[in-house]
PDB file of C-alpha atoms in Angstrom:
ATOM      1  CA  UNK T   1      38.678  11.273 179.386  1.00 79.00           C
ATOM      2  CA  UNK T   2      37.423   9.595 182.486  1.00 87.00           C
ATOM      3  CA  UNK T   3      37.629   5.877 183.085  1.00 93.00           C
ATOM      4  CA  UNK T   4      36.310   3.350 185.622  1.00 95.00           C
ATOM      5  CA  UNK T   5      38.920   0.562 186.672  1.00 96.00           C
ATOM      6  CA  UNK T   6      37.351  -2.323 188.457  1.00 97.00           C
ATOM      7  CA  UNK T   7      39.866  -4.707 189.242  1.00 96.00           C
ATOM      8  CA  UNK T   8      40.298  -6.958 192.496  1.00 94.00           C
ATOM      9  CA  UNK T   9      43.916  -7.489 192.176  1.00 93.00           C
ATOM     10  CA  UNK T  10      45.416  -4.492 193.713  1.00 93.00           C
ATOM     11  CA  UNK T  11      48.843  -4.586 192.376  1.00 94.00           C
ATOM     12  CA  UNK T  12      47.558  -4.914 188.960  1.00 94.00           C
ATOM     13  CA  UNK T  13      45.072  -2.097 189.478  1.00 95.00           C
ATOM     14  CA  UNK T  14      47.809   0.194 191.050  1.00 94.00           C
ATOM     15  CA  UNK T  15      49.841  -0.521 188.112  1.00 95.00           C
ATOM     16  CA  UNK T  16      47.007   0.003 185.272  1.00 95.00           C
ATOM     17  CA  UNK T  17      46.151   3.372 187.074  1.00 94.00           C
ATOM     18  CA  UNK T  18      49.681   4.616 186.908  1.00 94.00           C
ATOM     19  CA  UNK T  19      49.715   3.661 183.113  1.00 94.00           C
ATOM     20  CA  UNK T  20      46.443   5.101 182.170  1.00 93.00           C
ATOM     21  CA  UNK T  21      46.995   8.427 184.271  1.00 90.00           C
ATOM     22  CA  UNK T  22      50.656   8.801 182.205  1.00 89.00           C
ATOM     23  CA  UNK T  23      48.338   8.540 178.988  1.00 88.00           C
ATOM     24  CA  UNK T  24      46.065  11.440 180.093  1.00 82.00           C
ATOM     25  CA  UNK T  25      43.098   9.508 181.335  1.00 88.00           C
ATOM     26  CA  UNK T  26      41.431  10.199 184.638  1.00 86.00           C
ATOM     27  CA  UNK T  27      40.914   6.952 186.678  1.00 91.00           C
ATOM     28  CA  UNK T  28      38.672   5.915 189.482  1.00 92.00           C
ATOM     29  CA  UNK T  29      39.772   2.645 190.886  1.00 94.00           C
ATOM     30  CA  UNK T  30      37.578  -0.007 192.444  1.00 95.00           C
ATOM     31  CA  UNK T  31      38.235  -3.398 193.708  1.00 96.00           C
ATOM     32  CA  UNK T  32      34.721  -5.349 193.868  1.00 96.00           C
ATOM     33  CA  UNK T  33      31.834  -5.387 191.524  1.00 95.00           C
ATOM     34  CA  UNK T  34      29.287  -3.758 193.878  1.00 95.00           C
ATOM     35  CA  UNK T  35      31.434  -0.461 194.068  1.00 95.00           C
ATOM     36  CA  UNK T  36      31.786  -0.719 190.382  1.00 95.00           C
ATOM     37  CA  UNK T  37      28.128  -0.644 189.890  1.00 95.00           C
ATOM     38  CA  UNK T  38      27.747   2.120 192.194  1.00 93.00           C
ATOM     39  CA  UNK T  39      30.294   4.201 190.630  1.00 92.00           C
ATOM     40  CA  UNK T  40      28.795   3.513 187.066  1.00 93.00           C
ATOM     41  CA  UNK T  41      25.233   4.757 188.353  1.00 89.00           C
ATOM     42  CA  UNK T  42      26.278   8.131 189.723  1.00 81.00           C
ATOM     43  CA  UNK T  43      29.228   9.121 187.488  1.00 81.00           C
ATOM     44  CA  UNK T  44      29.197   9.753 183.712  1.00 79.00           C
ATOM     45  CA  UNK T  45      32.403   7.584 182.537  1.00 87.00           C
ATOM     46  CA  UNK T  46      34.049   7.676 179.021  1.00 87.00           C
ATOM     47  CA  UNK T  47      34.780   4.184 179.518  1.00 93.00           C
ATOM     48  CA  UNK T  48      34.835   1.030 181.942  1.00 96.00           C
ATOM     49  CA  UNK T  49      37.420  -1.804 182.367  1.00 97.00           C
ATOM     50  CA  UNK T  50      35.523  -4.602 184.425  1.00 96.00           C
ATOM     51  CA  UNK T  51      37.394  -7.566 185.561  1.00 93.00           C
ATOM     52  CA  UNK T  52      35.082 -10.697 185.478  1.00 91.00           C
ATOM     53  CA  UNK T  53      35.851 -12.399 188.561  1.00 89.00           C
ATOM     54  CA  UNK T  54      35.532  -9.910 191.385  1.00 92.00           C
ATOM     55  CA  UNK T  55      34.260 -10.087 194.994  1.00 93.00           C
ATOM     56  CA  UNK T  56      30.556  -9.392 195.581  1.00 91.00           C
ATOM     57  CA  UNK T  57      28.918  -8.797 192.028  1.00 93.00           C
ATOM     58  CA  UNK T  58      30.990 -10.094 189.384  1.00 92.00           C
ATOM     59  CA  UNK T  59      31.960  -8.305 186.127  1.00 93.00           C
ATOM     60  CA  UNK T  60      29.200  -9.621 183.752  1.00 92.00           C
ATOM     61  CA  UNK T  61      26.610  -9.104 186.381  1.00 94.00           C
ATOM     62  CA  UNK T  62      27.693  -5.453 186.700  1.00 95.00           C
ATOM     63  CA  UNK T  63      27.569  -5.353 182.752  1.00 94.00           C
ATOM     64  CA  UNK T  64      24.163  -6.595 182.442  1.00 94.00           C
ATOM     65  CA  UNK T  65      22.717  -4.461 185.025  1.00 94.00           C
ATOM     66  CA  UNK T  66      23.806  -1.185 183.785  1.00 93.00           C
ATOM     67  CA  UNK T  67      23.054  -2.175 180.162  1.00 92.00           C
ATOM     68  CA  UNK T  68      19.396  -2.889 181.433  1.00 90.00           C
ATOM     69  CA  UNK T  69      19.425   0.600 182.812  1.00 89.00           C
ATOM     70  CA  UNK T  70      20.428   2.063 179.517  1.00 86.00           C
ATOM     71  CA  UNK T  71      23.943   2.889 180.540  1.00 89.00           C
ATOM     72  CA  UNK T  72      26.052   2.841 177.034  1.00 88.00           C
ATOM     73  CA  UNK T  73      29.371   3.455 178.463  1.00 91.00           C
ATOM     74  CA  UNK T  74      31.940   1.430 176.371  1.00 93.00           C
ATOM     75  CA  UNK T  75      33.371  -1.487 178.423  1.00 95.00           C
ATOM     76  CA  UNK T  76      36.230  -3.808 178.167  1.00 95.00           C
ATOM     77  CA  UNK T  77      36.089  -7.038 180.120  1.00 93.00           C
ATOM     78  CA  UNK T  78      39.049  -8.516 181.898  1.00 91.00           C
ATOM     79  CA  UNK T  79      39.414 -12.021 182.795  1.00 83.00           C
ATOM     80  CA  UNK T  80      42.020 -14.837 183.622  1.00 78.00           C
ATOM     81  CA  UNK T  81      39.960 -17.309 181.748  1.00 68.00           C
ATOM     82  CA  UNK T  82      40.559 -18.061 177.947  1.00 65.00           C
ATOM     83  CA  UNK T  83      37.376 -20.256 177.238  1.00 61.00           C
ATOM     84  CA  UNK T  84      35.616 -19.257 174.550  1.00 67.00           C
ATOM     85  CA  UNK T  85      32.102 -19.481 176.315  1.00 73.00           C
ATOM     86  CA  UNK T  86      33.329 -16.807 179.010  1.00 71.00           C
ATOM     87  CA  UNK T  87      34.194 -14.500 175.991  1.00 73.00           C
ATOM     88  CA  UNK T  88      30.734 -15.121 174.129  1.00 80.00           C
ATOM     89  CA  UNK T  89      28.845 -14.479 177.443  1.00 82.00           C
ATOM     90  CA  UNK T  90      30.766 -11.125 178.077  1.00 79.00           C
ATOM     91  CA  UNK T  91      29.990  -9.874 174.384  1.00 83.00           C
ATOM     92  CA  UNK T  92      26.534 -10.865 174.348  1.00 86.00           C
ATOM     93  CA  UNK T  93      26.195  -9.335 177.739  1.00 86.00           C
ATOM     94  CA  UNK T  94      27.034  -5.931 175.961  1.00 89.00           C
ATOM     95  CA  UNK T  95      30.725  -5.605 176.442  1.00 91.00           C
ATOM     96  CA  UNK T  96      32.501  -3.617 173.531  1.00 89.00           C
ATOM     97  CA  UNK T  97      35.705  -5.441 173.990  1.00 89.00           C
ATOM     98  CA  UNK T  98      37.541  -8.149 175.711  1.00 88.00           C
ATOM     99  CA  UNK T  99      41.200  -8.860 176.937  1.00 89.00           C
ATOM    100  CA  UNK T 100      42.214 -12.188 178.692  1.00 86.00           C
ATOM    101  CA  UNK T 101      45.061 -11.837 181.346  1.00 86.00           C
ATOM    102  CA  UNK T 102      47.909 -11.546 181.020  1.00 85.00           C
ATOM    103  CA  UNK T 103      47.905  -8.785 178.363  1.00 88.00           C
ATOM    104  CA  UNK T 104      50.170  -6.249 176.937  1.00 90.00           C
ATOM    105  CA  UNK T 105      49.288  -2.599 178.215  1.00 91.00           C
ATOM    106  CA  UNK T 106      49.842  -1.124 174.822  1.00 90.00           C
ATOM    107  CA  UNK T 107      47.238  -3.287 173.416  1.00 91.00           C
ATOM    108  CA  UNK T 108      44.781  -2.275 176.207  1.00 93.00           C
ATOM    109  CA  UNK T 109      45.540   1.336 175.368  1.00 92.00           C
ATOM    110  CA  UNK T 110      45.054   0.609 171.745  1.00 90.00           C
ATOM    111  CA  UNK T 111      41.401  -1.035 172.596  1.00 89.00           C
ATOM    112  CA  UNK T 112      40.432   1.966 174.891  1.00 90.00           C
ATOM    113  CA  UNK T 113      41.180   4.447 172.010  1.00 86.00           C
ATOM    114  CA  UNK T 114      39.358   2.304 169.416  1.00 82.00           C
ATOM    115  CA  UNK T 115      36.072   1.606 171.298  1.00 83.00           C
ATOM    116  CA  UNK T 116      35.853   5.478 172.543  1.00 79.00           C
ATOM    117  CA  UNK T 117      36.532   6.409 168.909  1.00 70.00           C
ATOM    118  CA  UNK T 118      33.781   4.241 167.749  1.00 57.00           C
ATOM    119  CA  UNK T 119      31.300   5.877 170.509  1.00 54.00           C
ATOM    120  CA  UNK T 120      32.216   9.499 170.185  1.00 51.00           C
ATOM    121  CA  UNK T 121      32.219  11.669 167.225  1.00 45.00           C
ATOM    122  CA  UNK T 122      34.618  14.060 168.984  1.00 46.00           C
ATOM    123  CA  UNK T 123      37.346  11.704 168.960  1.00 48.00           C
ATOM    124  CA  UNK T 124      39.369  12.869 166.091  1.00 60.00           C
ATOM    125  CA  UNK T 125      43.013  13.511 166.636  1.00 75.00           C
ATOM    126  CA  UNK T 126      42.669  17.304 166.053  1.00 82.00           C
ATOM    127  CA  UNK T 127      39.947  19.437 167.665  1.00 85.00           C
ATOM    128  CA  UNK T 128      39.240  22.928 166.497  1.00 89.00           C
ATOM    129  CA  UNK T 129      37.407  25.890 168.028  1.00 90.00           C
ATOM    130  CA  UNK T 130      37.827  29.441 166.591  1.00 90.00           C
ATOM    131  CA  UNK T 131      41.461  29.821 165.357  1.00 93.00           C
ATOM    132  CA  UNK T 132      42.881  27.579 168.048  1.00 94.00           C
ATOM    133  CA  UNK T 133      43.483  23.561 167.248  1.00 93.00           C
ATOM    134  CA  UNK T 134      44.316  21.090 169.796  1.00 92.00           C
ATOM    135  CA  UNK T 135      46.055  17.808 168.763  1.00 89.00           C
ATOM    136  CA  UNK T 136      44.761  14.967 170.928  1.00 81.00           C
ATOM    137  CA  UNK T 137      47.709  12.837 170.197  1.00 79.00           C
ATOM    138  CA  UNK T 138      50.391  15.103 170.998  1.00 86.00           C
ATOM    139  CA  UNK T 139      48.690  17.333 173.509  1.00 89.00           C
ATOM    140  CA  UNK T 140      49.848  20.559 171.581  1.00 92.00           C
ATOM    141  CA  UNK T 141      47.911  23.808 171.174  1.00 95.00           C
ATOM    142  CA  UNK T 142      48.324  26.222 168.487  1.00 94.00           C
ATOM    143  CA  UNK T 143      46.500  28.973 166.628  1.00 92.00           C
ATOM    144  CA  UNK T 144      46.198  30.137 163.075  1.00 89.00           C
ATOM    145  CA  UNK T 145      47.645  33.670 164.150  1.00 83.00           C
ATOM    146  CA  UNK T 146      50.955  32.207 165.742  1.00 83.00           C
ATOM    147  CA  UNK T 147      53.771  30.060 164.920  1.00 85.00           C
ATOM    148  CA  UNK T 148      54.156  29.308 168.547  1.00 88.00           C
ATOM    149  CA  UNK T 149      53.130  25.774 169.621  1.00 92.00           C
ATOM    150  CA  UNK T 150      52.223  25.247 173.334  1.00 93.00           C
ATOM    151  CA  UNK T 151      52.569  21.909 175.047  1.00 93.00           C
ATOM    152  CA  UNK T 152      49.744  21.192 177.518  1.00 91.00           C
ATOM    153  CA  UNK T 153      50.185  19.097 180.865  1.00 89.00           C
ATOM    154  CA  UNK T 154      47.905  16.525 181.365  1.00 86.00           C
ATOM    155  CA  UNK T 155      45.193  18.419 183.347  1.00 88.00           C
ATOM    156  CA  UNK T 156      45.547  21.401 181.059  1.00 92.00           C
ATOM    157  CA  UNK T 157      44.870  19.118 178.270  1.00 90.00           C
ATOM    158  CA  UNK T 158      41.824  17.457 179.745  1.00 88.00           C
ATOM    159  CA  UNK T 159      40.242  20.961 180.914  1.00 92.00           C
ATOM    160  CA  UNK T 160      40.618  22.428 177.455  1.00 94.00           C
ATOM    161  CA  UNK T 161      39.371  19.225 175.556  1.00 89.00           C
ATOM    162  CA  UNK T 162      36.269  19.492 177.879  1.00 88.00           C
ATOM    163  CA  UNK T 163      35.849  23.079 177.214  1.00 92.00           C
ATOM    164  CA  UNK T 164      36.308  22.793 173.479  1.00 90.00           C
ATOM    165  CA  UNK T 165      33.917  19.701 173.115  1.00 84.00           C
ATOM    166  CA  UNK T 166      31.135  21.758 175.097  1.00 84.00           C
ATOM    167  CA  UNK T 167      32.044  25.108 173.383  1.00 84.00           C
ATOM    168  CA  UNK T 168      29.738  27.724 174.712  1.00 84.00           C
ATOM    169  CA  UNK T 169      28.237  25.290 177.463  1.00 85.00           C
ATOM    170  CA  UNK T 170      29.148  26.323 181.151  1.00 89.00           C
ATOM    171  CA  UNK T 171      31.028  23.759 183.086  1.00 90.00           C
ATOM    172  CA  UNK T 172      30.886  23.925 186.836  1.00 91.00           C
ATOM    173  CA  UNK T 173      33.763  23.527 189.119  1.00 90.00           C
ATOM    174  CA  UNK T 174      32.180  20.587 190.371  1.00 87.00           C
ATOM    175  CA  UNK T 175      31.975  18.883 187.047  1.00 85.00           C
ATOM    176  CA  UNK T 176      35.755  19.562 186.308  1.00 88.00           C
ATOM    177  CA  UNK T 177      36.491  18.019 189.767  1.00 86.00           C
ATOM    178  CA  UNK T 178      34.445  14.899 188.788  1.00 79.00           C
ATOM    179  CA  UNK T 179      35.450  14.378 185.250  1.00 78.00           C
ATOM    180  CA  UNK T 180      39.160  15.089 185.636  1.00 83.00           C
ATOM    181  CA  UNK T 181      40.298  14.635 189.422  1.00 81.00           C
ATOM    182  CA  UNK T 182      37.883  11.744 190.141  1.00 74.00           C
ATOM    183  CA  UNK T 183      35.695  11.034 193.227  1.00 62.00           C
ATOM    184  CA  UNK T 184      38.496   9.691 195.377  1.00 66.00           C
ATOM    185  CA  UNK T 185      40.620  12.845 194.855  1.00 71.00           C
ATOM    186  CA  UNK T 186      41.859  14.846 197.848  1.00 77.00           C
ATOM    187  CA  UNK T 187      42.375  18.192 195.696  1.00 79.00           C
ATOM    188  CA  UNK T 188      40.584  21.260 196.544  1.00 85.00           C
ATOM    189  CA  UNK T 189      38.308  23.081 194.087  1.00 84.00           C
ATOM    190  CA  UNK T 190      40.731  25.999 193.961  1.00 89.00           C
ATOM    191  CA  UNK T 191      43.007  23.573 191.872  1.00 92.00           C
ATOM    192  CA  UNK T 192      40.396  24.178 189.045  1.00 92.00           C
ATOM    193  CA  UNK T 193      40.906  27.927 189.247  1.00 92.00           C
ATOM    194  CA  UNK T 194      44.548  27.541 188.961  1.00 94.00           C
ATOM    195  CA  UNK T 195      44.651  25.282 185.869  1.00 94.00           C
ATOM    196  CA  UNK T 196      41.967  27.522 184.243  1.00 95.00           C
ATOM    197  CA  UNK T 197      44.424  30.550 184.900  1.00 95.00           C
ATOM    198  CA  UNK T 198      47.411  28.711 183.195  1.00 94.00           C
ATOM    199  CA  UNK T 199      45.043  28.068 180.232  1.00 95.00           C
ATOM    200  CA  UNK T 200      44.104  31.686 179.929  1.00 95.00           C
ATOM    201  CA  UNK T 201      47.536  32.655 179.790  1.00 95.00           C
ATOM    202  CA  UNK T 202      48.689  29.892 177.232  1.00 95.00           C
ATOM    203  CA  UNK T 203      45.634  30.879 175.002  1.00 95.00           C
ATOM    204  CA  UNK T 204      46.680  34.551 175.059  1.00 94.00           C
ATOM    205  CA  UNK T 205      50.294  33.528 174.163  1.00 94.00           C
ATOM    206  CA  UNK T 206      49.315  32.021 170.896  1.00 94.00           C
ATOM    207  CA  UNK T 207      46.916  34.855 170.041  1.00 92.00           C
ATOM    208  CA  UNK T 208      43.923  32.853 170.513  1.00 94.00           C
ATOM    209  CA  UNK T 209      40.487  34.319 169.308  1.00 93.00           C
ATOM    210  CA  UNK T 210      38.593  32.392 171.881  1.00 93.00           C
ATOM    211  CA  UNK T 211      38.802  32.791 175.751  1.00 94.00           C
ATOM    212  CA  UNK T 212      37.480  30.924 179.006  1.00 95.00           C
ATOM    213  CA  UNK T 213      34.578  33.113 180.483  1.00 94.00           C
ATOM    214  CA  UNK T 214      33.020  32.817 183.730  1.00 91.00           C
ATOM    215  CA  UNK T 215      29.208  32.848 184.619  1.00 84.00           C
ATOM    216  CA  UNK T 216      29.030  33.254 188.372  1.00 82.00           C
ATOM    217  CA  UNK T 217      27.210  30.569 190.173  1.00 81.00           C
ATOM    218  CA  UNK T 218      27.126  28.344 186.752  1.00 87.00           C
ATOM    219  CA  UNK T 219      30.581  27.703 185.479  1.00 92.00           C
ATOM    220  CA  UNK T 220      33.194  28.313 182.810  1.00 94.00           C
ATOM    221  CA  UNK T 221      32.825  28.206 179.040  1.00 93.00           C
ATOM    222  CA  UNK T 222      34.732  28.710 175.831  1.00 92.00           C
ATOM    223  CA  UNK T 223      33.420  31.526 173.727  1.00 91.00           C
ATOM    224  CA  UNK T 224      34.862  33.517 170.673  1.00 89.00           C
ATOM    225  CA  UNK T 225      35.969  36.897 171.539  1.00 85.00           C
ATOM    226  CA  UNK T 226      34.411  39.890 169.888  1.00 75.00           C
ATOM    227  CA  UNK T 227      35.774  41.669 167.079  1.00 56.00           C
ATOM    228  CA  UNK T 228      37.167  44.581 169.254  1.00 45.00           C
ATOM    229  CA  UNK T 229      38.770  42.301 171.702  1.00 49.00           C
ATOM    230  CA  UNK T 230      40.405  40.313 168.855  1.00 45.00           C
ATOM    231  CA  UNK T 231      41.885  43.517 167.328  1.00 45.00           C
ATOM    232  CA  UNK T 232      42.978  44.838 170.705  1.00 43.00           C
TER     233      UNK T 232
END
C-alpha cells in the first residue's frame, strides 16, 4: 500500500516514514504543500497524510484542489492546532480523518487501516486466489494443498498483494517500482525481477495452483495453472 506523507517537520517526517515502512507501507515523503500537490496529481496513492501548516500551499488548500479535481484518495490531516474550527474546515474540505499533534503512532496506524478499509473492498484480512491465501495481518502465505506456511518479507508481501488484487491483469515493472519502491527510490528495475523470482519459489514450495506469468513488453500477472501443470 502506497502512502504520501506531507510533513514539514523533517525529524517527525523521518520518524513516521520509518514506522510506516516497518508496517509494510511504501512511503513518499515531501516537506511542502506544492510538492504534495504535484505528487498527488501524478501518482495513484492508497492514502495521504497532510500536515495543515506547511511552506507554500497549506494542507487544506492541497486537499481542496485534489478534491475539486476528483481525486478520492483517503486523507488524514495533521495539525498542531486543537481548535474546533480548524478540524471542521479540514473535514468539510474532504478529509477522511484528523489527528492533532502530538499523537500516538499506534493511533495513526489504526486510523490509516480504518479509512483504507472503508475505501477498499479488497482490504479484508484474508486475500484468496486459486488455492492460496494471503493473510494481510501476519503476511503469511499458505495453500489448501500444503501444511506449510510461508512468511513473506515486506516487499514480497506488497508485490503478491498487488498481483492478487489484480488477478489476470498485467502489471508492468514500472508500476511495481512506482507503487512499492516509490518515486524517490534509487533501486534499479532488476530488483523487481529478483523479488518475483523469490515469490515464484515460495508459491512452488506450497503447491500453489497459481503462477506468476510474464507477457513480454506488458508485465507480470497471476494466473491459475492449467490442469496438466497442476497435476505435474
